[in-house]
Structures are given as C-alpha cells and as structure tokens.
Tab-separated table of C-alpha atoms in Angstrom:
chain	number	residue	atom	x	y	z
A	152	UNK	CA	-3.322	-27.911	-18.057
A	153	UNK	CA	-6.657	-28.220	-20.104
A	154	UNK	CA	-6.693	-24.197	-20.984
A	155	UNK	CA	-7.760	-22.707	-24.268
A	156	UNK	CA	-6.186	-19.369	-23.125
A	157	UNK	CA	-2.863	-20.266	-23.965
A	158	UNK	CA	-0.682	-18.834	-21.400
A	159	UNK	CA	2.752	-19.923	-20.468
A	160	UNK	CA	4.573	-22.756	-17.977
A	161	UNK	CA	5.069	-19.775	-15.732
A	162	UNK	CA	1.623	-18.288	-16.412
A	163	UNK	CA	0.068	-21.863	-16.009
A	164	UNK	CA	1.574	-22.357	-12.586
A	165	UNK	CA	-0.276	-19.020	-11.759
A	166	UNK	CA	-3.283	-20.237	-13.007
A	167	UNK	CA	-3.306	-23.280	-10.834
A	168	UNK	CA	-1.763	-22.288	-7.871
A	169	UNK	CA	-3.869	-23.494	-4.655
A	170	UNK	CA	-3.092	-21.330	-1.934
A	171	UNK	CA	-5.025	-18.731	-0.490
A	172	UNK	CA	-2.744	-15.691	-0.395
A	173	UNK	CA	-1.099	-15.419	-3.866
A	174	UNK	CA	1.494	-12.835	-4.442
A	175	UNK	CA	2.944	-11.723	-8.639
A	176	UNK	CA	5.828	-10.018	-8.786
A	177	UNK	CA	6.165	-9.675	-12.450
A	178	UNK	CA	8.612	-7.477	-14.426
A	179	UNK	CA	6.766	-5.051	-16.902
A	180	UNK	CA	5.027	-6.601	-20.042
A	181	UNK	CA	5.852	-10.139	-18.031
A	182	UNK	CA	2.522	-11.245	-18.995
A	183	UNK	CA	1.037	-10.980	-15.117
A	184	UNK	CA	-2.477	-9.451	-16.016
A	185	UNK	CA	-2.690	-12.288	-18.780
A	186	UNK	CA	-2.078	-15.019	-16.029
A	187	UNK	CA	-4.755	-13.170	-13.773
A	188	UNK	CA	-6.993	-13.151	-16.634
A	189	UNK	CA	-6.230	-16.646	-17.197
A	190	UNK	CA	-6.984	-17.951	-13.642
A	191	UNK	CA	-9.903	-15.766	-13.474
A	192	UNK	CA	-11.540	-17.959	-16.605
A	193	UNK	CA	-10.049	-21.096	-15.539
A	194	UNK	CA	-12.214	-20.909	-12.479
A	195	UNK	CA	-15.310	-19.459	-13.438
A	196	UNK	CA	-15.630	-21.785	-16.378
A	197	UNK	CA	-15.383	-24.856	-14.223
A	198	UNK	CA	-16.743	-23.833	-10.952
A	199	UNK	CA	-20.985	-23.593	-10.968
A	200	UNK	CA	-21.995	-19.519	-8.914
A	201	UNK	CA	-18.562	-18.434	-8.404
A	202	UNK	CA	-18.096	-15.118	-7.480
A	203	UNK	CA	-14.590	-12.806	-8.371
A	204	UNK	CA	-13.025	-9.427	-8.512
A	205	UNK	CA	-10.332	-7.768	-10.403
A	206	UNK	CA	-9.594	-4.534	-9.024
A	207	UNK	CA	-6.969	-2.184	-10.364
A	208	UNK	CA	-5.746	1.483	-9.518
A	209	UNK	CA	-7.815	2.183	-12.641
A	210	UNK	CA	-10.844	2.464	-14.114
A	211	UNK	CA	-9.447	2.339	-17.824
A	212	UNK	CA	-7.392	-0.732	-16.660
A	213	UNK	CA	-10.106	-2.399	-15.277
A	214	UNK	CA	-12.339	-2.203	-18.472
A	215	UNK	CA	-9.934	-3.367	-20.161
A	216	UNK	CA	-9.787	-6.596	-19.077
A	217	UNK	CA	-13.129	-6.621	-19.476
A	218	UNK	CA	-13.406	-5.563	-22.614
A	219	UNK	CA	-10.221	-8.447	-23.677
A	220	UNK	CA	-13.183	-11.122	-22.403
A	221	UNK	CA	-16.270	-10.063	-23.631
A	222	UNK	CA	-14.852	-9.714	-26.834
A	223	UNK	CA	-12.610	-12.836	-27.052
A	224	UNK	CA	-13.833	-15.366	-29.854
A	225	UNK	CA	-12.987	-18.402	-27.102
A	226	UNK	CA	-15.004	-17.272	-24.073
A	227	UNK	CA	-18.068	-15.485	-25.733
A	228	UNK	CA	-20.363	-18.027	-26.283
A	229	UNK	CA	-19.646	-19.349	-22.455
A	230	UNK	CA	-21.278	-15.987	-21.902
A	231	UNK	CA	-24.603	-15.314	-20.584
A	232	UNK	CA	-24.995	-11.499	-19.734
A	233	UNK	CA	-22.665	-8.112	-19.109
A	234	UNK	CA	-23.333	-4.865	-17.975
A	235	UNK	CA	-20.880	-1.511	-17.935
A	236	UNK	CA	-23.188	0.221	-15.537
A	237	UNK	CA	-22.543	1.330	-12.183
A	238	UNK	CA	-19.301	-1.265	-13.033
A	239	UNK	CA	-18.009	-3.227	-15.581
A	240	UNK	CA	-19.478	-7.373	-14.866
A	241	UNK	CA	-20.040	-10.403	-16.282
A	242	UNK	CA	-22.106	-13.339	-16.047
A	243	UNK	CA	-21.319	-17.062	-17.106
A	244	UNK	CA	-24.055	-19.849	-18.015
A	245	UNK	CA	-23.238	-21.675	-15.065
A	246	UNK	CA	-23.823	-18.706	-12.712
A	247	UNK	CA	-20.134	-17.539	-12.309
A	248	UNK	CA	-19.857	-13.595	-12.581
A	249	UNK	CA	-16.326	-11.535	-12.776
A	250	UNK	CA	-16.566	-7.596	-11.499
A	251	UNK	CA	-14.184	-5.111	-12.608
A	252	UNK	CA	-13.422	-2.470	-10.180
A	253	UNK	CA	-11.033	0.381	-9.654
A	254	UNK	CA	-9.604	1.595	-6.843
A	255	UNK	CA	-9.779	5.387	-7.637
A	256	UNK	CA	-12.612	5.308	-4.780
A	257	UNK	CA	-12.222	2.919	-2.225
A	258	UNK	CA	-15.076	3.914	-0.061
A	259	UNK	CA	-17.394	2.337	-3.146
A	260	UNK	CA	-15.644	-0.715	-3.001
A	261	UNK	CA	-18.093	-2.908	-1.139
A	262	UNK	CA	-20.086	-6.185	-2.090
A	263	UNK	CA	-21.096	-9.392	-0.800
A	264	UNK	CA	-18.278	-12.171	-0.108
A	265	UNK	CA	-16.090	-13.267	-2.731
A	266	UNK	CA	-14.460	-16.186	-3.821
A	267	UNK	CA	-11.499	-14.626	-5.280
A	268	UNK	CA	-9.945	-11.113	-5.648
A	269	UNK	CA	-7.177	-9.988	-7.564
A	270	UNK	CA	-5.598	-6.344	-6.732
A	271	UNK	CA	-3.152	-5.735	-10.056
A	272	UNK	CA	-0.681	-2.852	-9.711
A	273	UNK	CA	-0.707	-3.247	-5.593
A	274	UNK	CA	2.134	-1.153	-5.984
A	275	UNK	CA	-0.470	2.288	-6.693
A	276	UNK	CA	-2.502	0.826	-4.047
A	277	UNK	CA	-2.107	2.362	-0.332
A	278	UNK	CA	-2.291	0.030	2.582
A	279	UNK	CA	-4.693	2.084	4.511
A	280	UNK	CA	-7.277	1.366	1.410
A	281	UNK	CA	-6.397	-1.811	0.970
A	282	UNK	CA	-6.910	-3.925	3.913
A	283	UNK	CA	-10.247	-2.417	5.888
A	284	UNK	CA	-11.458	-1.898	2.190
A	285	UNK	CA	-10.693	-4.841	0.096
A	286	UNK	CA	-9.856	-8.145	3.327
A	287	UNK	CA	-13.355	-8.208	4.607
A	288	UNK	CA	-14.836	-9.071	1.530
A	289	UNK	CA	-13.017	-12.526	1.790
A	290	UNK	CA	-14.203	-13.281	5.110
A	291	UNK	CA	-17.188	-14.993	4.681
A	292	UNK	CA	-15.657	-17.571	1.754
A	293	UNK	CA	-13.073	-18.043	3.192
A	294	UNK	CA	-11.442	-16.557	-0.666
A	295	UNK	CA	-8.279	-16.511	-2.197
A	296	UNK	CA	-6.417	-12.912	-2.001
A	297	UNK	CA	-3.915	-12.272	-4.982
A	298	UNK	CA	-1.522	-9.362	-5.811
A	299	UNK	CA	-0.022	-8.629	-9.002
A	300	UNK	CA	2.707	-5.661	-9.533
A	301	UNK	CA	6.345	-4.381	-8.300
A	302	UNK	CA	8.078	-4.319	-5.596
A	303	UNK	CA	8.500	-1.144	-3.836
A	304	UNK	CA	11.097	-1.422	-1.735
A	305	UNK	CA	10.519	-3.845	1.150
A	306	UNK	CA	7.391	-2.016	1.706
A	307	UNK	CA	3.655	-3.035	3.158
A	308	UNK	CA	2.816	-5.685	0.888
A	309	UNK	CA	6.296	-6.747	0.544
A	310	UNK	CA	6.549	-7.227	3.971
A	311	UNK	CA	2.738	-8.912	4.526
A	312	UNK	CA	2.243	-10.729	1.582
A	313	UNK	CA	5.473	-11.779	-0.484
A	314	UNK	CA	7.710	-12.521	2.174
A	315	UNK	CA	5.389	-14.953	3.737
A	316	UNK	CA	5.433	-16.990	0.416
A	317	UNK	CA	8.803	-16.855	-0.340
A	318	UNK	CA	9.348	-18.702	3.783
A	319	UNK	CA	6.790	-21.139	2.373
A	320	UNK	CA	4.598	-20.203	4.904
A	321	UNK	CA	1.276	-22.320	4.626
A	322	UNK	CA	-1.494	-20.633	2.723
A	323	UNK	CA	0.977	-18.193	1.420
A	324	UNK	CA	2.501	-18.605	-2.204
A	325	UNK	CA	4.891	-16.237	-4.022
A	326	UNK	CA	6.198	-15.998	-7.730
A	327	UNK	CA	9.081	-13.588	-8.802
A	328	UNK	CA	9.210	-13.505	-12.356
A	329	UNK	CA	11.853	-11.118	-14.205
A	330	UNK	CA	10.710	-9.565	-17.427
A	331	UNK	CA	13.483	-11.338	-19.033
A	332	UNK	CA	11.537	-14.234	-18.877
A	333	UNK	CA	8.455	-12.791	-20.523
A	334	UNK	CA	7.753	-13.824	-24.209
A	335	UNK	CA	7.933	-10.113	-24.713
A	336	UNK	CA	11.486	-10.336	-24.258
A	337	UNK	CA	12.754	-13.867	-25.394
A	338	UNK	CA	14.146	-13.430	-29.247
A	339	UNK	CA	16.562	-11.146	-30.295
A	340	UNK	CA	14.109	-7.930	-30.581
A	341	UNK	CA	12.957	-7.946	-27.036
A	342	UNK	CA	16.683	-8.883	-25.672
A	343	UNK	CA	17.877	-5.703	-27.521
A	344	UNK	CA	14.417	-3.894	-26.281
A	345	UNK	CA	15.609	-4.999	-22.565
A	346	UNK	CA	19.197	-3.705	-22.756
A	347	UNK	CA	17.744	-0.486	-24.444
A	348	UNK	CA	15.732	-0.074	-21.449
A	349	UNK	CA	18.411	-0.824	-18.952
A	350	UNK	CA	20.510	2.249	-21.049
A	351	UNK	CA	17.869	4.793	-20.079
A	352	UNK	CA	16.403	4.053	-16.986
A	353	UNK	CA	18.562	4.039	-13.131
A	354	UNK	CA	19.809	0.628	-12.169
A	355	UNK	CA	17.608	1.339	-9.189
A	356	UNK	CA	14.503	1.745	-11.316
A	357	UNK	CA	15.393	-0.722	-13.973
A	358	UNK	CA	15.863	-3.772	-10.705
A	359	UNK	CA	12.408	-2.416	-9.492
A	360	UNK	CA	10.089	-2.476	-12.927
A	361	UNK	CA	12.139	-4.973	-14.814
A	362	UNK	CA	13.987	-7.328	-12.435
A	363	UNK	CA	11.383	-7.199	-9.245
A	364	UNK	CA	14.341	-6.861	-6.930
A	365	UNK	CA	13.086	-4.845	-3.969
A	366	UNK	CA	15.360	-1.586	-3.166
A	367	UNK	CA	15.837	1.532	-1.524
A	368	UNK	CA	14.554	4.062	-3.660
A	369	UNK	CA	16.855	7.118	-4.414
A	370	UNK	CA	14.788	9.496	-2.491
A	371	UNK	CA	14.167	7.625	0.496
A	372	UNK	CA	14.284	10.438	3.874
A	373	UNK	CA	15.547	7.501	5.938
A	374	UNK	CA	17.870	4.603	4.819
A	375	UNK	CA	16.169	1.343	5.380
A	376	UNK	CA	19.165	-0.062	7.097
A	377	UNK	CA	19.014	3.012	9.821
A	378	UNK	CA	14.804	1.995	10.787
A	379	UNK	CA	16.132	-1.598	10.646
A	380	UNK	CA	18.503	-0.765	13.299
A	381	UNK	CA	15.960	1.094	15.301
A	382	UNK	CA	13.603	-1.428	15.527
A	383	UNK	CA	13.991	-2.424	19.134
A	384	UNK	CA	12.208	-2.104	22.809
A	385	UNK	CA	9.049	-2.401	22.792
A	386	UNK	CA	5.715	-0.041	24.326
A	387	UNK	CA	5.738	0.336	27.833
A	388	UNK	CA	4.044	2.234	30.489
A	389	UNK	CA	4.701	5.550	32.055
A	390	UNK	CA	7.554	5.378	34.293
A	391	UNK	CA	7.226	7.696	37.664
A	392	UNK	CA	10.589	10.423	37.215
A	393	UNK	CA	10.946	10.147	33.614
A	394	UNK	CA	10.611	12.806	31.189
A	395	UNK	CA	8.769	12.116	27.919
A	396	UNK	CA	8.174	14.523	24.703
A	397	UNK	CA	4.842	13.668	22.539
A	398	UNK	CA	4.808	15.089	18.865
A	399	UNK	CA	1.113	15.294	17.329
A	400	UNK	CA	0.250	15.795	14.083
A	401	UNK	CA	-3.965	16.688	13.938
A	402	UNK	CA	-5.847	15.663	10.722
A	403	UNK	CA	-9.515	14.638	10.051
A	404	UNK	CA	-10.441	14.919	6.063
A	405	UNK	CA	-7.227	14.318	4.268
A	406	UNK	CA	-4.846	12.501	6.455
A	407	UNK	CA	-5.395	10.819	10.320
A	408	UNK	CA	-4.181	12.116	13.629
A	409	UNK	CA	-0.961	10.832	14.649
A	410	UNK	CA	0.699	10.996	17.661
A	411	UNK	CA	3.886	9.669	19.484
A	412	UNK	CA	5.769	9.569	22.950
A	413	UNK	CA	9.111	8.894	23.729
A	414	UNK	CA	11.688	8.803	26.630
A	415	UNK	CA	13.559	11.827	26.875
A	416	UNK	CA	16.478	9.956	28.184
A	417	UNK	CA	16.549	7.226	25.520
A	418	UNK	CA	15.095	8.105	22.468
A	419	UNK	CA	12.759	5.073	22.508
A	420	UNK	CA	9.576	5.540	21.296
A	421	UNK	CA	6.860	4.065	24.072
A	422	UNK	CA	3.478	5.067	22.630
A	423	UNK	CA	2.092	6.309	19.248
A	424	UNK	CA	-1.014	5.365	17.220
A	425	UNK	CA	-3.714	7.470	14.789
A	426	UNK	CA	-7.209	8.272	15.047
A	427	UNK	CA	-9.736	7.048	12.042
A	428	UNK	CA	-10.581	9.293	8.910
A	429	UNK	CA	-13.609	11.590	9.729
A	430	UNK	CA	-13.514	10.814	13.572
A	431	UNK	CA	-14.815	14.217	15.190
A	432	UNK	CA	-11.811	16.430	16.234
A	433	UNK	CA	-13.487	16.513	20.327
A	434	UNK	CA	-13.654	12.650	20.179
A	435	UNK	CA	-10.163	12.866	18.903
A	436	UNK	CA	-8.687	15.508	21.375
A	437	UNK	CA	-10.533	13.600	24.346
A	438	UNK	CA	-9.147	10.104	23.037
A	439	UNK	CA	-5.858	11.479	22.401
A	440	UNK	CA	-5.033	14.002	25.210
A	441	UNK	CA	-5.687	11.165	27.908
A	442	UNK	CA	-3.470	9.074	26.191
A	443	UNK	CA	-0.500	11.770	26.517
A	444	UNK	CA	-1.397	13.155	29.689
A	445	UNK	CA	-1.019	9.692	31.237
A	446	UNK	CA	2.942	10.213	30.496
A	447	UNK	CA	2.995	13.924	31.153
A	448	UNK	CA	4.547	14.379	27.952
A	449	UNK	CA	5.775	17.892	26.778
A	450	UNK	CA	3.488	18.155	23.692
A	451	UNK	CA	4.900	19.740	20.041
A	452	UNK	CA	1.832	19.825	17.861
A	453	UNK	CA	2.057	20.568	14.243
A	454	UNK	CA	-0.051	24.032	13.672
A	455	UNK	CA	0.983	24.210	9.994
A	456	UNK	CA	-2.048	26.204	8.528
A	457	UNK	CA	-4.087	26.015	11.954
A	458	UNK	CA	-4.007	22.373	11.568
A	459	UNK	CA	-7.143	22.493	9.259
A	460	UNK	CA	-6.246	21.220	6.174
A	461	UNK	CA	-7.672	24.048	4.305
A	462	UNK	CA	-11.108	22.946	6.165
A	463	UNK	CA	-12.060	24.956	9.070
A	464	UNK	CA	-10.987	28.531	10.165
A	465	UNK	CA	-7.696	29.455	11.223
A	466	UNK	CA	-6.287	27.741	14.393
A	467	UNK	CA	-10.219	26.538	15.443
A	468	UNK	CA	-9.249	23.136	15.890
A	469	UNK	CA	-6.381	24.356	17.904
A	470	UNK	CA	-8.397	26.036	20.481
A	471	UNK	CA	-10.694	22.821	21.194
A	472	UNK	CA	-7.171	20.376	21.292
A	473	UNK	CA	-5.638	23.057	24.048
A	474	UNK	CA	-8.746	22.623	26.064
A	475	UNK	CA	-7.651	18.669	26.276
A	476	UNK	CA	-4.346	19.043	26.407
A	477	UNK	CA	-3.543	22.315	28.296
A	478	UNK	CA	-0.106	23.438	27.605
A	479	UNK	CA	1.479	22.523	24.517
A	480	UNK	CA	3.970	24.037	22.006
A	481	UNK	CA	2.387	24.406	18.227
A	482	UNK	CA	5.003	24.464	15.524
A	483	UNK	CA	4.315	25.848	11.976
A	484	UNK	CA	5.930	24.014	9.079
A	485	UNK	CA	7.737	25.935	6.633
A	486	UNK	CA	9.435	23.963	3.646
A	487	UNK	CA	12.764	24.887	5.305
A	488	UNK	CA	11.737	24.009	9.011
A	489	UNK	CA	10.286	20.727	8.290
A	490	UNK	CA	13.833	19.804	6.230
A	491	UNK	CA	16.050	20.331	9.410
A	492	UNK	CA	13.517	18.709	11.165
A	493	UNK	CA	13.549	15.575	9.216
A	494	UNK	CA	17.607	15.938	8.939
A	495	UNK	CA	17.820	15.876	12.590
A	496	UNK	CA	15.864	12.639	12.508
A	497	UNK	CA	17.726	11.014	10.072
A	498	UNK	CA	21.061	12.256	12.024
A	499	UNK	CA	19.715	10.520	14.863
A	500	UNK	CA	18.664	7.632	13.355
A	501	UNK	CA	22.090	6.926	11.890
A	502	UNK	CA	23.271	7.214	16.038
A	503	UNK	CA	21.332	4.671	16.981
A	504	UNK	CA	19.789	7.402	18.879
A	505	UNK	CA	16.009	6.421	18.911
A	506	UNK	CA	13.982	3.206	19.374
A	507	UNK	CA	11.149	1.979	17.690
A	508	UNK	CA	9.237	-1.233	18.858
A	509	UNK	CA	8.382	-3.884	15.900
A	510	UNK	CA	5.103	-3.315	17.340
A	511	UNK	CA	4.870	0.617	15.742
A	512	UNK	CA	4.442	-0.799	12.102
A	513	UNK	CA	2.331	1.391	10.707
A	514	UNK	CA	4.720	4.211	12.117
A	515	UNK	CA	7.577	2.116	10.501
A	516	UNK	CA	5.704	1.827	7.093
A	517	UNK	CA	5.459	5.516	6.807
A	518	UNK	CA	8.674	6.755	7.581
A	519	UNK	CA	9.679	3.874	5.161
A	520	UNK	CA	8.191	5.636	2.487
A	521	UNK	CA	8.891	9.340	3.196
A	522	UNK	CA	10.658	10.620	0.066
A	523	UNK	CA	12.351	13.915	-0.879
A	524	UNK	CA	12.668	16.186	-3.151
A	525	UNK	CA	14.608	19.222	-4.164
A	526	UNK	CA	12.865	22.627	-5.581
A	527	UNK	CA	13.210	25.810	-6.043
A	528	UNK	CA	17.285	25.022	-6.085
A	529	UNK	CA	17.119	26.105	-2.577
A	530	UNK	CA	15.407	23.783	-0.151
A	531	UNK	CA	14.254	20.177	0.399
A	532	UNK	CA	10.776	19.141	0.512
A	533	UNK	CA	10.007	16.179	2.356
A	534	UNK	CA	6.529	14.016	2.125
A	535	UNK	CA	5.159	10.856	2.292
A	536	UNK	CA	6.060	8.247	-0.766
C-alpha cells in the first residue's frame, strides 16, 4: 500500500477494506484507532471534497486524534484550515474535511451526509443513540459505517454488525484482532506485559478487552443460554377466552415507556413495544392503553416514585394513565421487591416457562444486558448494563 502512515499488514488491510459496513474488534493498545486514523488520511488525501466523521464516547478522545493530525510532520502541509470551535475539524487542499465528534450528546450530533463515519469505543455507545442518531447521516452517500472497540457479550452491535461480517455477508466485513498481535505486545516486554495482565484481571474480562472473545459477563440477571432458549412464537392477536397479564413501565425524560402482554396460560409474550423519549404522557396513555385493552390484559404498572422520574408531582402521571386504562394494579419498587421479582424471572426462564418472539429484539437486547449487583451486604440491586 502507498501509505506514509506506516501502519501494519493488519492495520493496512483496515485501511483498504472496501465494504460498506466495517466492524474492529481490536484487543486493547491493538493499534485500532491508529488504523482508523490511517484510513481516515488514506481517503481524504486521495479523494477531491470528501466528507468524514470520527466520533467517540469522548470529547478528550476525539481531540485527540485531532490533535495526532494537525500536528503530524507528514500530513501538515496537506493541510489547508482547522478549527476547535463548536467541534474539532479539518480541512484538506483538495476540499476533504475530517470532524471530530463525541458522543457525550447525541442530540447535537447532526450534519449533512457523509462519506464515512467511524464510531471508536461502540462498546460505551448505546444502541438507542446510535442508530436514529448516527445511520441517517449515511443515507444520502450511500457511506461506509465502521466500528472500532470490544465485544460485549453477544450484544447489539455484536449481533447487527460483526456477525454479519464474520457470515461474509455482502457489504459487511469483520476483523478480530487479539492484542497479542499488536506491536505493543510482540517482543519479550509486551509478552510479559500480557501475561501480567492476564494475572490481575478475570479470565472473563481479560477474553473481553484483550482476546475480543464475546462472553457472558459475570453479572448478567439472565444467562444468555436461558433468552436463547426463549426465543420462540412469535406476536399474535388477541385470542377470544384467553387470559393475558400486561406489565408497564411509564417513562418520558430519562428512560421510554415500555410495555408487554403475555398469555396467562403459556408464558409467551404476544405484544410489547416503547413509546419515544419526550412523547407527551396523554399521547402515550392513549397510544398505549388501546393497545392493552385490545387483549383485556390485567395491567401491573410500575408506580416506583409516582412513576415521575423525579419530574412531576407525586403519582400525577398516574392519575391521567388510570383514566386510559381503568383498572390496573401499580407496584412500587423497593431494592428488595424488584430482586424477587427479577429472580422469579430468571427461575422461569431457566423452565422454559416464557416465550419471546425473535421479533421482540429490543426487549431481548435489554434483558441481555440487565446486570446485578450486591450492596449493602443485604440485598441485590438489579439495572440495566
């Protein structure tokens, strides 16, 4: 490869990969934002009014990539402008430009179409940022989507992005890289620094950051084999004579409203979804309620704190979801209740005692990454990952 950034076989293959969705799992100090930084250069150098992004979890991350270009001895004089301000940018002499962005405020992540973007540590990134915030951006080029981190478990973007490369799926290309195979690591120093590591972190941990083999973590609430299993049936319509329980959880600010419905007689989920971020609670309740009335579903709704979040007064919201719904049963969440509550789920999980249709993915993503964690030295407290 004609490159002046040095970068290695590995790195290189990065650099000139041709497919459109481009996934980097890379063991830590691989080298991965190096080959991003690489391919970033490689293409704006050569290609006249190209347009890219980098965007990490980070602001400090971010400009410091920058800061690695506009102060490189190599690509300065290719150089024709930069700015800091209201984000790090920079423009080449044949009309190329490279933004730096973080992801510490999705909502100001928005621009005209792109040729390329590059999301590094996707494993800090949430999926419910990442694709209405960052895929539309690529629409209108047609442009190439890369990833660059860990692997999390068989999680959203293991699931959406890596997997499809490693079938070979067209458009789709993935690399797996171990850190072992980093020049970090090659002579005898870094060999000794890897088994050093390997000494002091969890195998678990150590196969996640430094061998980008996807596990289970440790504090998973639900084994992945167990919502493997459950994965079956599929939505269906209410059913005259049969009994079904909804469960609603009410947001607006800080999380979404989620519901679900299943069979009483089967365990199989038949119906769930969320409302958006910021949708009214009345839109919501009128939305929602119709939904579950349709299946005459006993309703449990979470009333932890008067289901405001800490913005509204006490049980407000409630009063305007009963007037949809009529009667319901509102819970309230103590550390200890919502324990048993999530033990009785995994228990009946491990049965084979509820179904969940492939279809419910988002509902499978989360409970994928609910985690636990014990405090106090008296209860468990269970939360999203």
């Amino acid at each position: 490869m004609d490159d002046p950034l040095r970068v290695t076989r590995d790195q290189a293959a990065v650099v000139e990969c041709p497919a459109r969705f481009i996934a980097l799992m890379a063991g830590r100090r691989w080298g991965k934002t190096t080959a991003i930084r690489a391919r970033l250069l490689y293409r704006a150098l050569r290609i006249p009014e190209w347009t890219a992004w980098y965007v990490s979890p980070s602001y400090a991350l971010a400009y410091e990539l920058f800061r690695s270009i506009v102060f490189s001895d190599e690509i300065s004089p290719h150089i024709s402008s930069q700015k800091i301000q209201p984000y790090p940018r920079i423009w080449l002499g044949n009309g190329a430009t490279i933004a730096f962005r973080s992801f510490d405020r999705p909502a100001n992540l928005r621009g005209f179409g792109l040729h390329e973007l590059w999301v590094d540590e996707i494993q800090d990134v949430r999926e419910r940022d990442f694709w209405p915030v960052l895929r539309p951006l690529l629409s209108d080029r047609r442009g190439v989507l890369g990833i660059a981190g860990q692997p999390r478990g068989k999680n959203w973007y293991w699931k959406q992005l890596v997997e499809p490369g490693l079938a070979g799926r067209q458009g789709y290309r993935t690399f797996i890289f171990p850190a072992s195979t980093g020049i970090a690591y090659r002579g005898p120093e870094g060999k000794a620094e890897l088994e050093l590591v390997r000494s002091q972190l969890t195998e678990r941990d150590y196969l996640q950051e430094y061998e980008c083999i996807p596990v289970e973590p440790d504090d998973a609430a639900f084994r992945a084999a167990d919502l493997d299993a459950a994965i079956r049936g599929g939505f269906e319509p209410p059913i005259p004579g049969v009994r079904y329980v909804a469960g609603l959880d009410l947001g607006r600010v800080a999380d979404q409203t989620a519901w679900v419905i299943l069979r009483a007689d089967t365990g199989q989920v038949v119906a769930c979804g969320e409302r958006p971020l910021g949708e009214p609670h009345e839109t919501q309740a009128r939305i929602v309620s119709a939904e579950i009335r349709r299946y005459g579903a006993a309703v449990w709704i979470d009333a932890t704190g008067g289901a405001t979040g800490g913005h509204g007064p006490q049980d407000a919201y409630l009063v305007l979801w009963r007037k949809y719904l009529g009667a319901c049963t509102e819970v309230r969440l103590t550390a200890g209740r919502k324990a048993r509550l999530i033990e009785r789920l995994t228990l009946a999980l491990e049965r084979r005692a509820i179904g969940i249709p492939a279809a419910a993915s988002r509902l499978l993503e989360q409970m994928r990454g609910y985690r636990y964690e014990y405090r106090g030295g008296y209860y468990w407290y269970y939360g999203p990952g």
